[in-house]
Short mmCIF file of C-alpha atoms in Angstrom, two decimals:
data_model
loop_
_atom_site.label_atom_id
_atom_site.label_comp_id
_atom_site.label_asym_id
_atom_site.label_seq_id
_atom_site.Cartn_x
_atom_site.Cartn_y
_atom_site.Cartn_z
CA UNK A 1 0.00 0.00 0.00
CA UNK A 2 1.57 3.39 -0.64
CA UNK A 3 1.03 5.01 2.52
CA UNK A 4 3.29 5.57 5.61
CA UNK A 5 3.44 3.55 8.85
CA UNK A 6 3.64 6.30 11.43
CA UNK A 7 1.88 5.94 14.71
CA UNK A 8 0.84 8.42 17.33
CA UNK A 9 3.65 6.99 19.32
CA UNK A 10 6.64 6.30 16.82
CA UNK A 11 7.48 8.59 13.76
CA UNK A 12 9.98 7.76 10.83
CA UNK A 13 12.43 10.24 9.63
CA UNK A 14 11.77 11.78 6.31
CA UNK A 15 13.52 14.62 4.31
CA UNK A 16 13.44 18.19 5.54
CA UNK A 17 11.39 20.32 3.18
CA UNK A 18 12.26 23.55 5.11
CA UNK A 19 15.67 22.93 3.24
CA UNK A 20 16.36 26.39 1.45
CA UNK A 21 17.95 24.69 -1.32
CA UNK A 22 15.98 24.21 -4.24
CA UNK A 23 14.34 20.73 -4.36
CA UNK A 24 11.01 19.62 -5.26
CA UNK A 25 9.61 17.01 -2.67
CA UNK A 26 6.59 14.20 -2.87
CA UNK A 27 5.62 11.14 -1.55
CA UNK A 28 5.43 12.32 2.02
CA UNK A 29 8.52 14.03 1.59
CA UNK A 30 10.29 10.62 0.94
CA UNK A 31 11.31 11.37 -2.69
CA UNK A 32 13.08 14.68 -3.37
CA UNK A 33 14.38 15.64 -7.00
CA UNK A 34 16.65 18.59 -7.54
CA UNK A 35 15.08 21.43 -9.72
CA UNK A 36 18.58 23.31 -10.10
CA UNK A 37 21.31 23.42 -12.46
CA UNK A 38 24.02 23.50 -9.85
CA UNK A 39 24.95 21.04 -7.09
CA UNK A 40 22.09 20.80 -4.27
CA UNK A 41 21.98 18.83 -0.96
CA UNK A 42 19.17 17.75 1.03
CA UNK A 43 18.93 16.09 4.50
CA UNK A 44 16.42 14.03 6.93
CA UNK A 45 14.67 15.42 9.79
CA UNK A 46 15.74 13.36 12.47
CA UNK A 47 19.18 12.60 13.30
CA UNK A 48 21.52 10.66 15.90
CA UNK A 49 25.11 11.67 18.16
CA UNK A 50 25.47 7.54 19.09
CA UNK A 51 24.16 4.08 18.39
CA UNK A 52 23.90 2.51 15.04
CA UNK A 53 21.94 3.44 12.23
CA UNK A 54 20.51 2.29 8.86
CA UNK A 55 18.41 3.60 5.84
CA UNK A 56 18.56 2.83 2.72
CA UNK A 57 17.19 4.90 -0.90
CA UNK A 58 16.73 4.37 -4.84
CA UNK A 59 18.50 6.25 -6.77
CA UNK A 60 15.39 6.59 -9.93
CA UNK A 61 17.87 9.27 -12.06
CA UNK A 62 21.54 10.09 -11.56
CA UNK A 63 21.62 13.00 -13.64
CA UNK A 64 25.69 14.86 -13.88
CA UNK A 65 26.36 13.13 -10.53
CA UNK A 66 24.53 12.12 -7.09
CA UNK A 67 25.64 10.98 -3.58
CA UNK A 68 24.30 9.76 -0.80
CA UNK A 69 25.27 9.58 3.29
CA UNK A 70 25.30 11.25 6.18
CA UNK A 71 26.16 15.04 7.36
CA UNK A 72 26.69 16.41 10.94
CA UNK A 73 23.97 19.38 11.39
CA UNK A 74 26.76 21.78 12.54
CA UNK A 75 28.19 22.10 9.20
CA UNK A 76 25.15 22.48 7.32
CA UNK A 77 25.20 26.25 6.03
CA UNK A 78 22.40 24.94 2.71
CA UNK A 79 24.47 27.56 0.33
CA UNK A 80 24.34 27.58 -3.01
CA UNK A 81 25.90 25.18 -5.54
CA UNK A 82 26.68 22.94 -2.51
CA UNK A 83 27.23 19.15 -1.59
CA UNK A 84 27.44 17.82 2.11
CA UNK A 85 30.51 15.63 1.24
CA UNK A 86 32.53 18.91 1.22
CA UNK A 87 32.33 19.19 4.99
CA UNK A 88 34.13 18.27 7.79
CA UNK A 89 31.28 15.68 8.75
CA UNK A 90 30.02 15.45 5.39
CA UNK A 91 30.48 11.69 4.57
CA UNK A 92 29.25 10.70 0.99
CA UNK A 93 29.64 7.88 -1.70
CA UNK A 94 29.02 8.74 -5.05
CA UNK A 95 27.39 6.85 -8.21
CA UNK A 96 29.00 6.80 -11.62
CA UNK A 97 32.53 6.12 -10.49
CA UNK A 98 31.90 4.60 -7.17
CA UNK A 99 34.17 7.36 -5.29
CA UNK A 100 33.61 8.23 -1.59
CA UNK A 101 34.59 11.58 -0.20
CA UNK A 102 34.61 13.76 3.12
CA UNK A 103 35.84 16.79 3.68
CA UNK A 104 35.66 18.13 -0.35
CA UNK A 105 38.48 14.99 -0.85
CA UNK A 106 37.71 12.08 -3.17
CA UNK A 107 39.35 8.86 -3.07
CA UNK A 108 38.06 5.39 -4.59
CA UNK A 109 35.92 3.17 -2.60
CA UNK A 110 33.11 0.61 -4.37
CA UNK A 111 31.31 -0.30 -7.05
CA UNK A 112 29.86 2.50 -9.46
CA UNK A 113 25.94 2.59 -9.17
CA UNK A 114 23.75 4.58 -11.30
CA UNK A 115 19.35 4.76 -11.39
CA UNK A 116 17.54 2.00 -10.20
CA UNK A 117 20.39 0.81 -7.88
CA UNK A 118 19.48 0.81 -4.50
CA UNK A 119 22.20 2.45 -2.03
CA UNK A 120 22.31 1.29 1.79
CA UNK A 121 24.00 3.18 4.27
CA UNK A 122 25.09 1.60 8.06
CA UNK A 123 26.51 4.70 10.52
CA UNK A 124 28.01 2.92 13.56
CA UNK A 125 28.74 6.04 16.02
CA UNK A 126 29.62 3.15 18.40
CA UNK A 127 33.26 2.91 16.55
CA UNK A 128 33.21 5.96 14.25
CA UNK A 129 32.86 3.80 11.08
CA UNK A 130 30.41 4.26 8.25
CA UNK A 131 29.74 1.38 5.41
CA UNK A 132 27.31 1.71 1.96
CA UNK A 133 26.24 -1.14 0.19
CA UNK A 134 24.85 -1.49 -3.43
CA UNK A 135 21.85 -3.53 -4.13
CA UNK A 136 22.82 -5.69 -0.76
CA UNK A 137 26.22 -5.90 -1.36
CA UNK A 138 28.45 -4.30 0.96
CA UNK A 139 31.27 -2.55 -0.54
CA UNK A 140 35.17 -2.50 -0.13
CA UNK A 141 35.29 -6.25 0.64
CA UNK A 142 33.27 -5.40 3.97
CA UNK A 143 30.61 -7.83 5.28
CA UNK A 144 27.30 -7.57 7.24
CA UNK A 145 28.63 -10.11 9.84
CA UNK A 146 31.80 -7.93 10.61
CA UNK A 147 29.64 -4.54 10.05
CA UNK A 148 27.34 -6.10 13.52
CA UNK A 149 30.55 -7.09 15.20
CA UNK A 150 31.82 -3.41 14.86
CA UNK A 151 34.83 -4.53 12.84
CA UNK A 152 35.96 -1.55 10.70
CA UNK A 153 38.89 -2.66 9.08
CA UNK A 154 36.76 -2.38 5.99
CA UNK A 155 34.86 0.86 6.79
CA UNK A 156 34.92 3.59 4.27
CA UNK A 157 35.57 5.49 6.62
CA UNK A 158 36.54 5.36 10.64
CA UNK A 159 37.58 7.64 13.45
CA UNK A 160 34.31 9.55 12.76
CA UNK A 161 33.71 11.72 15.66
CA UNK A 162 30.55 11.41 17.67
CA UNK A 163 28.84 12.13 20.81
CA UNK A 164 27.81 15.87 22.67
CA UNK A 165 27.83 18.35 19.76
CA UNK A 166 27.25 15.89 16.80
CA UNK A 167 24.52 15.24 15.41
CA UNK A 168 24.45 13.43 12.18
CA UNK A 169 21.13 13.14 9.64
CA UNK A 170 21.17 11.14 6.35
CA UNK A 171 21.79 13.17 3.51
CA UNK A 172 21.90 13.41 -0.12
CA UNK A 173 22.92 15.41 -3.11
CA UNK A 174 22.67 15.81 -6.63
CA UNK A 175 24.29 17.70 -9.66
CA UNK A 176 21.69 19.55 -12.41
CA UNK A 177 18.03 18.58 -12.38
CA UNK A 178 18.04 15.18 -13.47
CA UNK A 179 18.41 13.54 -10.25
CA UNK A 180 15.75 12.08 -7.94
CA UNK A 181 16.46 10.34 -4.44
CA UNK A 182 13.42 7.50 -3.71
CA UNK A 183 14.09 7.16 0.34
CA UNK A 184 13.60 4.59 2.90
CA UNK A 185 14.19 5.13 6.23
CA UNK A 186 11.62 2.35 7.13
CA UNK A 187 8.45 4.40 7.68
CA UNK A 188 7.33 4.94 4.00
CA UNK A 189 9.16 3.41 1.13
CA UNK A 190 8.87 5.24 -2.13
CA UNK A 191 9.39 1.93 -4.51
CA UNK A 192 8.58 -1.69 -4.35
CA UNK A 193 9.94 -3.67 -1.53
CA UNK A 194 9.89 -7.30 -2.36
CA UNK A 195 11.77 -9.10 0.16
CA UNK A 196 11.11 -6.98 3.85
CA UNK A 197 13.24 -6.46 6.66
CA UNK A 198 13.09 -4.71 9.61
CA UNK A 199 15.68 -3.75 12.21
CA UNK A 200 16.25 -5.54 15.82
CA UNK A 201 13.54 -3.99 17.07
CA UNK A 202 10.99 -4.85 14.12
CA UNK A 203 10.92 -1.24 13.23
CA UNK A 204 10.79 -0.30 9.25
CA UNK A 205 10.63 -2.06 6.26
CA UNK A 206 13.71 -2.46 3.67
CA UNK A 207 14.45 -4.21 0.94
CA UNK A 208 17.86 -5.34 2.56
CA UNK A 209 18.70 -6.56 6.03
CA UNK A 210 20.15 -4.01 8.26
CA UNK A 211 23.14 -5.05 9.71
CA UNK A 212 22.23 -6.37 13.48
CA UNK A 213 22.43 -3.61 15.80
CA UNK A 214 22.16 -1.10 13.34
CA UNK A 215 18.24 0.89 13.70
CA UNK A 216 16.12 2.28 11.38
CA UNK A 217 15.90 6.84 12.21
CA UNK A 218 12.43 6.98 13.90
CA UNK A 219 11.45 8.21 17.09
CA UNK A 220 11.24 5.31 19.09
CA UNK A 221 14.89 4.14 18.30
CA UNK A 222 16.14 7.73 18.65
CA UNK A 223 14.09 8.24 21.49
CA UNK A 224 15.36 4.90 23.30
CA UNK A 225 12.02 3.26 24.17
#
C-alpha cells in the first residue's frame, strides 16, 4: 500500500522540506528531485550523536552526478551550488565512479551505481565507522557479519567523531536537475519492496537486512524506548 506507517507513538524520519535549497519534494517528503542546475543537498529530519543506524534509498535518475550519506547538522550552512561531502562531517559515496569523499576529498571506494540501484548506508557512532552497500552488497570487501561485530577494518571510513555536539542526519545530493532520491528510512518506502526487513527492534521495512544492531531513524529508536 503506498502510505506511511507512522503511529501516534513512533514517527519515521523523512527529508526536511524547510531545506532552502531548491528541491522539489513528494511522496510524504520521501522522494526529493533537484530542480537546479548547480549542485544541491538535502537532509532528513531526524538525526543521531550515538548508536547505530541504517536507511537505505533508490536512486530513480543520476543525472551529472549524485551521492548519498550522512552530514553532521553543525556544518550544514544549505548555500548555493553545494554538496554535504565537502564538509568536515560530510560523509558521501558517489554513483557513476563509485568514489567516496569527506571533507571536499575524493578517493576510490566501491562499485559505481547509477538509477535504479538501490544504495544502503550503516553509521556505527559506536566505533566511528560508516559502510554503503549497493543492491545488498556491501562494498570495499566489507561484510554484514563484521559490520554487527563493529569490525571496521573495511569501513569507508573510521575515526568519525561522535557524541555531545554531533549530530548526524542522512543526507543526499545531486548535480543539475536530473536527479531524484526514492528514500527509505523504514516508515514509507517510495518503490517496491519485495523481500522486507526490519531492524532488531521490528521497526521499518527495507528491501535489505540491516546489519544487526544497526536501527532504522524513527522516534522510538532515537528516542530509546
Amino acid at each position: 500500500a503506498d502510505q506511511a506507517t507512522d503511529t501516534p507513538t513512533n514517527n519515521f524520519c523523512t527529508m526536511n522540506p524547510l531545506n532552502e535549497q531548491v528541491w522539489a519534494y513528494s511522496e510524504g517528503n520521501c522522494q526529493v528531485a533537484n530542480t537546479a542546475s548547480g549542485w544541491r543537498f538535502t537532509h532528513g529530519t531526524m538525526g543521531a550523536s550515538t548508536g547505530k543506524w541504517y536507511f537505505e534509498a533508490e536512486n530513480d535518475a543520476y543525472g551529472a552526478g549524485s551521492y548519498l550519506g550522512v552530514v553532521g547538522t553543525q556544518d550544514v550552512s544549505h548555500g548555493v551550488d553545494e554538496n554535504f561531502k565537502t564538509y568536515p562531517t560530510g560523509y558521501g559515496y558517489k554513483g557513476g565512479d563509485g568514489t567516496k569523499a569527506n571533507n571536499a576529498v575524493g578517493a576510490s571506494y566501491g562499485d559505481t551505481w547509477t538509477s535504479g540501484d538501490i544504495i544502503g548506508c550503516a553509521l556505527d557512532l559506536t566505533n566511528g565507522a560508516i559502510y554503503w552497500s549497493k543492491n545488498g552488497t556491501w562494498q570495499n570487501s566489507a561484510t554484514i557479519e563484521e559490520i554487527a561485530a563493529g569490525t571496521t577494518t573495511n569501513a569507508a571510513y573510521t575515526s568519525i567523531p561522535s557524541g555531545e555536539g554531533y549530530i548526524y542526519v542522512p543526507a543526499v545530493a545531486g548535480k543539475a536537475d536530473a536527479v531524484v532520491w526514492k528514500m527509505n528510512f523504514g516508515g514509507c518506502p517510495t518503490y517496491t519492496i519485495s523481500s522486507g526487513n526490519t531492524d532488531d527492534n521490528d521497526y521499518g521495512n527495507f528491501e535489505y537486512p540491516p546489519p544487526d544492531g544497526f536501527l532504522a531513524y524513527c522516534s522510538k529508536n532515537i528516542g530509546g524506548s
